[in-house]
Short mmCIF file of C-alpha atoms and ligand atoms in Angstrom, two decimals:
data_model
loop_
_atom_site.label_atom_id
_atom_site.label_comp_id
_atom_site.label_asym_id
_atom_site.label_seq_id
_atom_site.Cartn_x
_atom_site.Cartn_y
_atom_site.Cartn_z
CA UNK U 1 -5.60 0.68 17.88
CA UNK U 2 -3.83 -2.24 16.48
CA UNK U 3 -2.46 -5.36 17.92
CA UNK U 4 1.67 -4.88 17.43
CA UNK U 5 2.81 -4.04 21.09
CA UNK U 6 6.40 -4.76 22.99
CA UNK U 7 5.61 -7.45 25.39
CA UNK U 8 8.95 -8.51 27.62
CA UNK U 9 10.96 -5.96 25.17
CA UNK U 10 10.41 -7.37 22.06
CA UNK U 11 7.65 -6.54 19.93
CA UNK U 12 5.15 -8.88 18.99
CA UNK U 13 2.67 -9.57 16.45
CA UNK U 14 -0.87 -10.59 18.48
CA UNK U 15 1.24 -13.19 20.25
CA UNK U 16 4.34 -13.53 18.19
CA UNK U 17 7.39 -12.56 18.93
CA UNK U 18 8.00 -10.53 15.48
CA UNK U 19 11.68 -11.91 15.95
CA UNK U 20 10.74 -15.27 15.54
CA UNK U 21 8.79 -14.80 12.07
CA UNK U 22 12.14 -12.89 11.02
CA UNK U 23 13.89 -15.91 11.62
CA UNK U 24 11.89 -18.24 9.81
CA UNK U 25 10.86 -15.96 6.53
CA UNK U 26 13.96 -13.27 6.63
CA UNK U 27 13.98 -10.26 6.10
CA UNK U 28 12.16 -7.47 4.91
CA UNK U 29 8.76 -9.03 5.20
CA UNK U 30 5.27 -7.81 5.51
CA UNK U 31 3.08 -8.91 8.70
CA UNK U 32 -0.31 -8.76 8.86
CA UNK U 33 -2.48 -8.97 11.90
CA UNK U 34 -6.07 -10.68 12.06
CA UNK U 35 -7.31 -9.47 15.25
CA UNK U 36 -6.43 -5.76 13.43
CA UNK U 37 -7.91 -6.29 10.41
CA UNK U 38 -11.22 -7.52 12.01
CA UNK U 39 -12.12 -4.74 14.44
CA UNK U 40 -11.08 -2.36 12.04
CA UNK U 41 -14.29 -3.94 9.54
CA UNK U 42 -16.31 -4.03 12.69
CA UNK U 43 -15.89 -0.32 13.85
CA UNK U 44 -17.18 0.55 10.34
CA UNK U 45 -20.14 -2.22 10.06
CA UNK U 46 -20.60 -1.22 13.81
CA UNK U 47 -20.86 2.52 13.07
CA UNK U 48 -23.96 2.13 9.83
CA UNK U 49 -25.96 0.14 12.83
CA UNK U 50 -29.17 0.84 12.45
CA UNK U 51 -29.23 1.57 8.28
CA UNK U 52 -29.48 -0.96 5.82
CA UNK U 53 -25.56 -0.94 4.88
CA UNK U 54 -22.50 -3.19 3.57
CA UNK U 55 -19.05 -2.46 4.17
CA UNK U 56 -16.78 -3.10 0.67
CA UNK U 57 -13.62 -3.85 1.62
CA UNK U 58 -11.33 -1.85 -1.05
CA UNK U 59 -9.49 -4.26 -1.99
CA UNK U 60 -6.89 -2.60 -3.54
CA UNK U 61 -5.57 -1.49 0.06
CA UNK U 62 -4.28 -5.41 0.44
CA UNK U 63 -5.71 -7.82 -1.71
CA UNK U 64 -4.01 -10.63 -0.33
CA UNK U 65 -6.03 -13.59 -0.90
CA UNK U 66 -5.72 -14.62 3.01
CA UNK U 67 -6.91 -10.75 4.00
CA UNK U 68 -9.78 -11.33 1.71
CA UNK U 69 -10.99 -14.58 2.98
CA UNK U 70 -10.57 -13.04 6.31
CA UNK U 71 -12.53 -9.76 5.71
CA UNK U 72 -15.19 -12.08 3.76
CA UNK U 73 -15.71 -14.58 6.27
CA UNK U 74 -16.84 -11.31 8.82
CA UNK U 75 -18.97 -10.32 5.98
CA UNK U 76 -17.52 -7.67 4.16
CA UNK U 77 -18.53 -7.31 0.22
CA UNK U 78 -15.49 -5.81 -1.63
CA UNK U 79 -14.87 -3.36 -4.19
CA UNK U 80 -12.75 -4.43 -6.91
CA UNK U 81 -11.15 -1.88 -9.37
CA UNK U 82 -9.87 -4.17 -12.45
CA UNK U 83 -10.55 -7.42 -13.92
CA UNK U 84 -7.69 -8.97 -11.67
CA UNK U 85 -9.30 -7.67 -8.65
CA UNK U 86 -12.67 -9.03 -9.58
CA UNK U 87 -10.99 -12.61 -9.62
CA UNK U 88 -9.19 -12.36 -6.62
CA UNK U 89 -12.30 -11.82 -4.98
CA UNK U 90 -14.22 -14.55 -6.32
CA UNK U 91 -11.22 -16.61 -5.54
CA UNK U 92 -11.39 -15.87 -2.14
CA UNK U 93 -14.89 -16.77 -1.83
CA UNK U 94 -16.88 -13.55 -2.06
CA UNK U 95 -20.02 -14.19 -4.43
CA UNK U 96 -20.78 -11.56 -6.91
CA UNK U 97 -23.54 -9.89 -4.96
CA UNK U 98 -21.22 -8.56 -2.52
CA UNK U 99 -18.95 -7.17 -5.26
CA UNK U 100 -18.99 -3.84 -6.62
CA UNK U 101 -16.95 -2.80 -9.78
CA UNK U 102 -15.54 0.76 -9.42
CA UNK U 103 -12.72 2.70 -11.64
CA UNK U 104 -12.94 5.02 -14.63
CA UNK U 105 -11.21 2.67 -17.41
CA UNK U 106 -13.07 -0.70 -17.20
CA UNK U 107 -12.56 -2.81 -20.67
CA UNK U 108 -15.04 -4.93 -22.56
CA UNK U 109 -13.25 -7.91 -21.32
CA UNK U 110 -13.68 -6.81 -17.39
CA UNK U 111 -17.25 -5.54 -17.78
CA UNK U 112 -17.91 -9.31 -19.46
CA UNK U 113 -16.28 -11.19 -16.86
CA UNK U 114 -18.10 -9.22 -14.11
CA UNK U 115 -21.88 -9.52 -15.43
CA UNK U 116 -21.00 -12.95 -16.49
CA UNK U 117 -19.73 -13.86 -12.59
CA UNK U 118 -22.54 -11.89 -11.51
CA UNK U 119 -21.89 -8.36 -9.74
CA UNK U 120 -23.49 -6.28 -6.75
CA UNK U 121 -23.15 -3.06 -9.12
CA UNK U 122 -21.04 -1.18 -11.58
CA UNK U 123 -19.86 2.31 -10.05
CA UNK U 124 -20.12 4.25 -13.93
CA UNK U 125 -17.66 6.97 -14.41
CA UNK U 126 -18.85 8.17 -18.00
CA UNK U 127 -21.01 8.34 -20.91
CA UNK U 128 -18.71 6.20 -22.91
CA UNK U 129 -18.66 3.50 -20.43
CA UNK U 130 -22.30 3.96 -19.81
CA UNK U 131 -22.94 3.28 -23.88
CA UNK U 132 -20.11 -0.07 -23.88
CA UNK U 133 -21.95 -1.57 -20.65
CA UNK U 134 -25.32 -0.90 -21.68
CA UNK U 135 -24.04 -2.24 -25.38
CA UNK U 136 -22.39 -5.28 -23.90
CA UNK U 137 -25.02 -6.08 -21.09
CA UNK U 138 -27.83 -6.42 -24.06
CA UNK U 139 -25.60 -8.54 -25.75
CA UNK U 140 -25.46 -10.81 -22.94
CA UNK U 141 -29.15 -11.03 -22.61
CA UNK U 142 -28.51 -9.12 -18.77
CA UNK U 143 -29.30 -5.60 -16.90
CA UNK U 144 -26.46 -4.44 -15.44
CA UNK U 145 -26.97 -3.10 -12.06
CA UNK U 146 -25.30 0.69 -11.82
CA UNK U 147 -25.05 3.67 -9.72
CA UNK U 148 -23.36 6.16 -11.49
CA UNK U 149 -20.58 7.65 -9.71
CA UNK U 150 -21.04 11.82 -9.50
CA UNK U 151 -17.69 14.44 -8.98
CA UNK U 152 -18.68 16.60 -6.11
CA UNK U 153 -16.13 19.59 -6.81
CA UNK U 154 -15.27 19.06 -3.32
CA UNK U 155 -11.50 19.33 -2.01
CA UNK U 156 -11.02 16.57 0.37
CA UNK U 157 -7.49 18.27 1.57
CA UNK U 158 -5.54 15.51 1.16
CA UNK U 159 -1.96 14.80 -0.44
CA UNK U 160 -2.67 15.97 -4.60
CA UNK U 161 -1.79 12.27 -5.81
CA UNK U 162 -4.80 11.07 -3.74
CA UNK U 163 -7.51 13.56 -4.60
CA UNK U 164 -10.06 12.34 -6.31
CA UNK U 165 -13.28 14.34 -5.76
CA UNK U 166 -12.21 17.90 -7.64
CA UNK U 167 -13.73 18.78 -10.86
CA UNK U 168 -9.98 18.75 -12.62
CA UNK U 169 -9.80 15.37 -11.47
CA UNK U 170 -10.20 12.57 -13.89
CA UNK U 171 -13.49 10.53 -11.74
CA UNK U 172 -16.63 10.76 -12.18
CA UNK U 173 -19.02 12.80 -13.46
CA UNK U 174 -19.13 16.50 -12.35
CA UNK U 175 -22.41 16.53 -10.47
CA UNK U 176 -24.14 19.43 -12.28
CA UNK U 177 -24.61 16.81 -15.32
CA UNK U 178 -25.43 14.44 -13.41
CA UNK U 179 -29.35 14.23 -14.10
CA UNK U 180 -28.82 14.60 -17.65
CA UNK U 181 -26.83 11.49 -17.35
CA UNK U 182 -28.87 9.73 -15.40
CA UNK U 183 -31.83 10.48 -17.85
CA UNK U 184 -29.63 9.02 -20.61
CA UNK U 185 -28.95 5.56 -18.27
CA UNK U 186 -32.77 5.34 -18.13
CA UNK U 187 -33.19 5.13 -21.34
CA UNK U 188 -30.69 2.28 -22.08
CA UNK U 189 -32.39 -1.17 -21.48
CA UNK U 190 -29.29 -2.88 -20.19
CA UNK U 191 -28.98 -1.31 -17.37
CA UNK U 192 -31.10 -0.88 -14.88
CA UNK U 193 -30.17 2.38 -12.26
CA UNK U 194 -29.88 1.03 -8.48
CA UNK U 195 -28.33 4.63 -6.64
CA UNK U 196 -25.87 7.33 -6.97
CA UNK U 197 -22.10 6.53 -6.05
CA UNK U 198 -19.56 9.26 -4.51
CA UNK U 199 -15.64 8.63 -3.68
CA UNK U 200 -13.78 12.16 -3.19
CA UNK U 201 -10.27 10.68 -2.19
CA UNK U 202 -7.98 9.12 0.25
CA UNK U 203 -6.17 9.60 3.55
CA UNK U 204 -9.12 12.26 4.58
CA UNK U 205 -8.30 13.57 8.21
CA UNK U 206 -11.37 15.32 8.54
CA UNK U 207 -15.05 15.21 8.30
CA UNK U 208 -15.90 18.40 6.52
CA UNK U 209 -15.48 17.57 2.64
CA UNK U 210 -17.13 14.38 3.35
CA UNK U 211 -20.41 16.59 4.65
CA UNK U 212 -20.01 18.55 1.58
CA UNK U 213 -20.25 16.09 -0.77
CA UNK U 214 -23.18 13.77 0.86
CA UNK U 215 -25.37 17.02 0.92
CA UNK U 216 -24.38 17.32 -2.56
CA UNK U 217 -25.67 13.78 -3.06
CA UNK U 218 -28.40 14.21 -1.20
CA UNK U 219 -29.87 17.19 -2.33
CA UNK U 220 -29.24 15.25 -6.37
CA UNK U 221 -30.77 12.13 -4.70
CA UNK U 222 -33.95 14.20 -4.21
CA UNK U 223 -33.95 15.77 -7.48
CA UNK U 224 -32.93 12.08 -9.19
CA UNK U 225 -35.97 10.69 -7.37
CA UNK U 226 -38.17 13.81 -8.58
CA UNK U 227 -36.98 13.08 -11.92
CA UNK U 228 -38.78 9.61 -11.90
CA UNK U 229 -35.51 7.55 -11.34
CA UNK U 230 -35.81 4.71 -8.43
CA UNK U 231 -32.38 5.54 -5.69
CA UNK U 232 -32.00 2.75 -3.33
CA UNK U 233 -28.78 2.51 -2.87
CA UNK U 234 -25.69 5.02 -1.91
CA UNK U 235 -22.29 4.42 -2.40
CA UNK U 236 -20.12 6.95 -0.33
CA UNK U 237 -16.86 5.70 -1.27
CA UNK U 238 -13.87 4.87 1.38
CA UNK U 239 -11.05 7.52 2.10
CA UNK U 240 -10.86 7.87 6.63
CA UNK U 241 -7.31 8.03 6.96
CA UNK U 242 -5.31 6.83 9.29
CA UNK U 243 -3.21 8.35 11.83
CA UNK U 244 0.27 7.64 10.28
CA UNK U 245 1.99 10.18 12.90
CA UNK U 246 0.57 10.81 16.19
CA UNK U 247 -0.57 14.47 16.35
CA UNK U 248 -2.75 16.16 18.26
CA UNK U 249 -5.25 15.94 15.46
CA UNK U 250 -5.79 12.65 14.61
CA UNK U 251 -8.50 11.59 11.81
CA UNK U 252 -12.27 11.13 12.43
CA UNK U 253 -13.08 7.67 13.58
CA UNK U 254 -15.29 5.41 12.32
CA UNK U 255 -17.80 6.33 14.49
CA UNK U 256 -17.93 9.94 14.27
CA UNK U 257 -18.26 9.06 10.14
CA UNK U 258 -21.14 7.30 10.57
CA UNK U 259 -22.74 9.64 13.13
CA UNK U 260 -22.30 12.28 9.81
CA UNK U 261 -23.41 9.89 7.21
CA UNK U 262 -26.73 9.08 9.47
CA UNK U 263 -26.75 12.79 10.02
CA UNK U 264 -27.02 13.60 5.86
CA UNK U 265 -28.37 10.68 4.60
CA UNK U 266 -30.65 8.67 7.01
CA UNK U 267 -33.62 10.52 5.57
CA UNK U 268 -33.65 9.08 2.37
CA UNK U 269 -33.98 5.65 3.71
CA UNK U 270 -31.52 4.06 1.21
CA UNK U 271 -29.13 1.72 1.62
CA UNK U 272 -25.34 2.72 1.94
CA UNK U 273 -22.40 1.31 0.92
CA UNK U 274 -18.68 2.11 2.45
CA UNK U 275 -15.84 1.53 0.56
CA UNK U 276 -13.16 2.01 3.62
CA UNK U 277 -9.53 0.27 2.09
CA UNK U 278 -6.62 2.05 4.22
CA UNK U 279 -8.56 2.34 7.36
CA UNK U 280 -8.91 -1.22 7.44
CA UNK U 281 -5.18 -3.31 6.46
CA UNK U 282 -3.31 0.16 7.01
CA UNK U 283 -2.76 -0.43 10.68
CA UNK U 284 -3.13 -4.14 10.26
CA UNK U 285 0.30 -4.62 9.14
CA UNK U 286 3.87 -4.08 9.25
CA UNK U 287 7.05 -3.85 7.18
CA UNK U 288 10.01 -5.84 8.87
CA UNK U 289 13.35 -5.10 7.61
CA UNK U 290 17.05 -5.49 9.36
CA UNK U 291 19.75 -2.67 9.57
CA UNK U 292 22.46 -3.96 6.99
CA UNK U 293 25.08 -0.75 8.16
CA UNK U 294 24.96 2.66 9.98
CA UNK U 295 26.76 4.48 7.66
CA UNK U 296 28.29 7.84 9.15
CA UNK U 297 28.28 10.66 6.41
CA UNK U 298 29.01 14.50 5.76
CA UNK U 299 27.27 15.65 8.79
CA UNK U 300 24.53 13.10 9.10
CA UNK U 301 24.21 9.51 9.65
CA UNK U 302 22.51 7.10 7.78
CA UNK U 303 20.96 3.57 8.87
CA UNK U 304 20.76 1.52 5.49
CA UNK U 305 17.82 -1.12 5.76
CA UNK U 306 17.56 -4.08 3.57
CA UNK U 307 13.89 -2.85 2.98
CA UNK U 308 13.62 -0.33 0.39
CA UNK U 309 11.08 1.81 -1.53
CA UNK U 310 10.50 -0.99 -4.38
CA UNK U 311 9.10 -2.65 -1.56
CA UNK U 312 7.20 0.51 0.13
CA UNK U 313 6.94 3.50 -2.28
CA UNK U 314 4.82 5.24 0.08
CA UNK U 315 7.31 7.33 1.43
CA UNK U 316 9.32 8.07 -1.94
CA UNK U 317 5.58 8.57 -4.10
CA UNK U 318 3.52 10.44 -1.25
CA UNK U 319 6.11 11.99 0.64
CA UNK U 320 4.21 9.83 3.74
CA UNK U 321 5.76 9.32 6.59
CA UNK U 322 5.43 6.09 8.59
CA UNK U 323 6.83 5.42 12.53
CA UNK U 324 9.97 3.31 12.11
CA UNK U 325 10.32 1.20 15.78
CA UNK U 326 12.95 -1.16 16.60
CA UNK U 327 11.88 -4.49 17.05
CA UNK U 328 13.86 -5.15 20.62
CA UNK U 329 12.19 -1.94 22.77
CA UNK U 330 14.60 0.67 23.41
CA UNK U 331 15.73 1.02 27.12
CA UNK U 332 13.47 3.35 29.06
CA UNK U 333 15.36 7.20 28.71
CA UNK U 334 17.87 6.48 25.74
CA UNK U 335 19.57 9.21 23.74
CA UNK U 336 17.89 9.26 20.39
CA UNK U 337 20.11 9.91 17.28
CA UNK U 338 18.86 11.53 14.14
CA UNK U 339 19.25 9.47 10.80
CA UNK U 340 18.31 9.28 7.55
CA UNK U 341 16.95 6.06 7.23
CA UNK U 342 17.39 4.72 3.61
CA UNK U 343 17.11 1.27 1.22
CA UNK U 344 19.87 -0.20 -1.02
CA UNK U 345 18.48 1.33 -4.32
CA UNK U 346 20.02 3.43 -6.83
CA UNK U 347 18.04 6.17 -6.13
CA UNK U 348 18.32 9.11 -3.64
CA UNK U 349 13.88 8.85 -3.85
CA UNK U 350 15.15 5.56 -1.89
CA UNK U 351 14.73 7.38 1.51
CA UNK U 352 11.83 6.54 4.21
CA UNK U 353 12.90 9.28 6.72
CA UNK U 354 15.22 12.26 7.39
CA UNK U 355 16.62 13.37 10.12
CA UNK U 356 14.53 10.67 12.13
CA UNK U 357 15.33 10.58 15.93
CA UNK U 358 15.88 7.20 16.46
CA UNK U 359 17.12 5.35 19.94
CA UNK U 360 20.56 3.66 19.00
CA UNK U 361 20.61 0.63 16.39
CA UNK U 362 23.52 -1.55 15.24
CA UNK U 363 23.95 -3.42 11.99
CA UNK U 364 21.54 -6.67 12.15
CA UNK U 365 18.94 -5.70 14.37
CA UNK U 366 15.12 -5.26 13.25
CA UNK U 367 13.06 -2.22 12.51
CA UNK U 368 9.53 -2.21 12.04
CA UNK U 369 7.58 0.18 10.02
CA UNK U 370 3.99 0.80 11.40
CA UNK U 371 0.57 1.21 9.34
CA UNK U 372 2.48 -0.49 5.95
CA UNK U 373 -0.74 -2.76 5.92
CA UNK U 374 -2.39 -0.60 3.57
CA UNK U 375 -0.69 0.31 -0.20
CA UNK U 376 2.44 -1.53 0.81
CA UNK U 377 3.30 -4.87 -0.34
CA UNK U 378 0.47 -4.52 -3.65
CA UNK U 379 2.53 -1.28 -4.54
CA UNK U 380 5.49 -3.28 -4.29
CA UNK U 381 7.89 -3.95 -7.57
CA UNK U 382 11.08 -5.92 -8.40
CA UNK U 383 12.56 -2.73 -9.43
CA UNK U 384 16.69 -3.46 -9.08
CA UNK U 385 15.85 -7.02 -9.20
CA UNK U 386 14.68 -7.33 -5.19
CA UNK U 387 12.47 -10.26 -4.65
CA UNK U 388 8.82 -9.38 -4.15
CA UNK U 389 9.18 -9.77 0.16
CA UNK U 390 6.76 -12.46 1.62
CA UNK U 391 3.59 -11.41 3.61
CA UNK U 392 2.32 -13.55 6.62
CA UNK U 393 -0.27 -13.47 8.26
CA UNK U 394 -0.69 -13.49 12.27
CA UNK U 395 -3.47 -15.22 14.03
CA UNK U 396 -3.05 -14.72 17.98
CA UNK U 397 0.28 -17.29 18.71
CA UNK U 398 0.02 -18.88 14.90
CA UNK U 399 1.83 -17.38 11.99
CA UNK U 400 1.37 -18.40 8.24
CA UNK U 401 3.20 -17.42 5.43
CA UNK U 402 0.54 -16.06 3.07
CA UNK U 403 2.68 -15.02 -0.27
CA UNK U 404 5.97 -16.64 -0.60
CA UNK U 405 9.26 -15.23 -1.32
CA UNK U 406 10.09 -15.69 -4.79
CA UNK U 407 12.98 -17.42 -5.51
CA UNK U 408 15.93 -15.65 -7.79
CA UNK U 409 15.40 -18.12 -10.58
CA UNK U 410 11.77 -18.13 -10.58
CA UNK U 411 12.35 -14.16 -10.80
CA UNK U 412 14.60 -14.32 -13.66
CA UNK U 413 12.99 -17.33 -15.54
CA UNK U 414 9.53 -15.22 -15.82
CA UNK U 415 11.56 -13.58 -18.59
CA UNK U 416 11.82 -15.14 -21.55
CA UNK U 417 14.22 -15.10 -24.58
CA UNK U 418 13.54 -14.38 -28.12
CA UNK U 419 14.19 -17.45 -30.35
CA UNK U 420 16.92 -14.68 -33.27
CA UNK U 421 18.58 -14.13 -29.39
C1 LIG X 1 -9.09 3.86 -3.43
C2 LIG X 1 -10.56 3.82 -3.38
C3 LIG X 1 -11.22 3.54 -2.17
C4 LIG X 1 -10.50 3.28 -0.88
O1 LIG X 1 -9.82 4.39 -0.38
P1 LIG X 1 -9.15 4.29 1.06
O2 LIG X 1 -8.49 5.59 1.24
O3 LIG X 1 -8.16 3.16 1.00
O4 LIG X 1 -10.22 4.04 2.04
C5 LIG X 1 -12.58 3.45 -2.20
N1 LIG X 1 -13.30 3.66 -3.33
C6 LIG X 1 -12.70 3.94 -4.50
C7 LIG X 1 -13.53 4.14 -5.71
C8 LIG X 1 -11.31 4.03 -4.57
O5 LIG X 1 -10.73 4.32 -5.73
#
């Protein structure tokens, strides 16, 4: 559920008209909604009631400094995947211990900054980063919190690009070395082993490979523990998708995830950790963008949007497909037209739909794109020299520009020319 519905025929944002932020920002533009964002966190915290648990926000969803403070202020920890992340969420107020560090390439300088700011844990995800962190933590006089994050071999059945939990995939560490591993951690003083971390993938629209791989962890927690190491602490990753199309089969919710997470892991009385990103800011937000022609072609029509895939690549890297609504609600029992619904860039990839049925649209009126809230506007690029687009966020009836529009020379001046030029 989200909070974008057509009130009096137009849709609205909470309690703007979508229309009027158009007017004021322009178009394409990203739109955000609070009230979304917030029971989305809550449906998660809601369904670990009972265990010892902390939702991180994966901030690399929509890391928005206004979605963080938001997400933060409910309580949510995050979990940061790069040294830039890690400062966006201290900026936005989220102390260390509610940070975890995840992501198989962390540098010296990232690690530093992160023990140095102070950090919830690091989510390890190899020997050679065990051997830098342990090397860098003594330095710094420190034990670094870690959980060392284990590769199920499970196939989470999602899209290729966002598989993360098979053994030929480049995370973690395949599970059947995992206590060797572990025994190695133990015996490096600076670090000190909190729990056992698992992430298999995104946009999962079913609960199976999740049971697979928490038995996996469970069964290794029990070994781990036999093995002398102290587990208090499970990480279980993020990854509920979202129902981009309305099927028949729509994902798990929340709910029904932590009903199977109780299920597996309530007996070992540890505390878990969630890493949800998409299922939180995915339905929270839109992409606004106007109709610049309908263009009528060799048997098909296109409607050419002033949005384009520099500004959401989901559809041209994923193949995803996201509803496309007009802003003004189509009369009750219109025709709909098939188009292929396409940006301005020099690229046929440039194409968010085929074949879409679509009620009639004219030049100048608004589309929306649903559930762009999540891996839209931080995927975004200035590829063909497009302005980032502005994001705003949506309180009930107050809006707020939260990242401006760049201007054309501050674009351009970012560049800078050799002094032999
Ligand atoms: C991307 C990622 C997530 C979040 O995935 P979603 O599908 O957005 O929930 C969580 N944990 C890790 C380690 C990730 O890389």
């Amino acid at each position: 559920m989200d909070h974008f519905l057509y009130r009096d025929g137009v849709l609205h944002a909470e309690d703007v008209p979508v229309a009027d932020i158009a007017a004021e920002v322009g178009t394409p533009f990203y739109v955000y909604s609070t009230a979304t964002l917030l029971r989305h966190f809550r449906l998660f915290d809601e369904a670990l009631e009972g265990m010892d648990h902390l939702v991180c926000y994966a901030m690399k969803a929509n890391s928005n400094q206004a979605v963080l403070r938001t997400l933060a202020e409910a309580g949510a920890g995050m979990d940061v995947v790069s040294g830039g992340e890690y400062r966006r969420a201290r900026a936005a107020g989220v102390p260390g211990d509610r940070i975890v560090f995840s992501g198989v390439g962390k540098t010296a300088d990232e690690i530093r900054i992160a023990l140095e700011g102070g950090i919830r844990q690091f989510n390890v995800e190899s020997e050679p980063e065990m051997i830098l962190l342990d090397f860098i933590a003594r330095e710094m006089g420190v034990r670094a919190p870690i959980t060392i994050r284990v590769n199920p071999d499970v196939d989470a059945k999602t899209h290729a690009k966002i598989a993360t939990g098979k053994s030929e995939n480049k995370f973690g560490i395949p599970i059947a070395r995992a206590r060797d591993v572990y025994r190695m951690a133990a015996e490096m003083p600076g670090l000190e082993i909190i729990g056992v971390d698992v992430h298999i993938g995104s946009q999962l629209t079913e609960l199976a490979p999740y049971e697979l791989a928490y038995q996996k962890v469970a069964e290794l927690t029990e070994q781990l523990r036999a093995d002398g190491h102290t587990i208090t602490r499970l990480d279980l990753g993020g990854g509920l998708g979202i129902p981009y199309e309305r099927t028949n089969a729509d994902p798990p919710l929340p709910s029904d995830y932590g009903a199977l997470v109780k299920r597996t892991l309530g007996h070992l009385g540890c505390e878990i950790e969630i890493e949800p990103g998409r299922l939180i800011a995915g339905n929270a937000g839109l992409m606004v963008t106007q109709v610049i022609y309908v263009k009528s072609g060799e048997g098909r029509d296109f409607l050419i949007l002033d949005g384009a895939m520099n500004d959401l690549i989901r559809p041209a890297m994923y193949d995803a497909y996201h509803d496309i609504i007009p802003v003004v609600e189509p009369e009750p029992g219109f025709e709909p037209h098939p188009y292929d619904i396409v940006g301005p860039v020099c690229e046929s990839g440039d194409t968010f739909a085929k074949q879409r049925p679509m009620p009639p649209l004219k030049a100048g009126e608004l589309v929306a794109f649903r559930s762009a809230g999540a891996y839209g506007a931080v995927m975004s690029s200035e590829y063909n020299s497009r302005p980032l687009i502005p994001e705003v966020l949506v309180k009930d009836d107050q809006f707020a520009v939260i990242r401006p529009r760049p201007t054309f020379d501050e674009m351009i001046n970012r560049d800078t020319i050799p002094e032999w030029l």
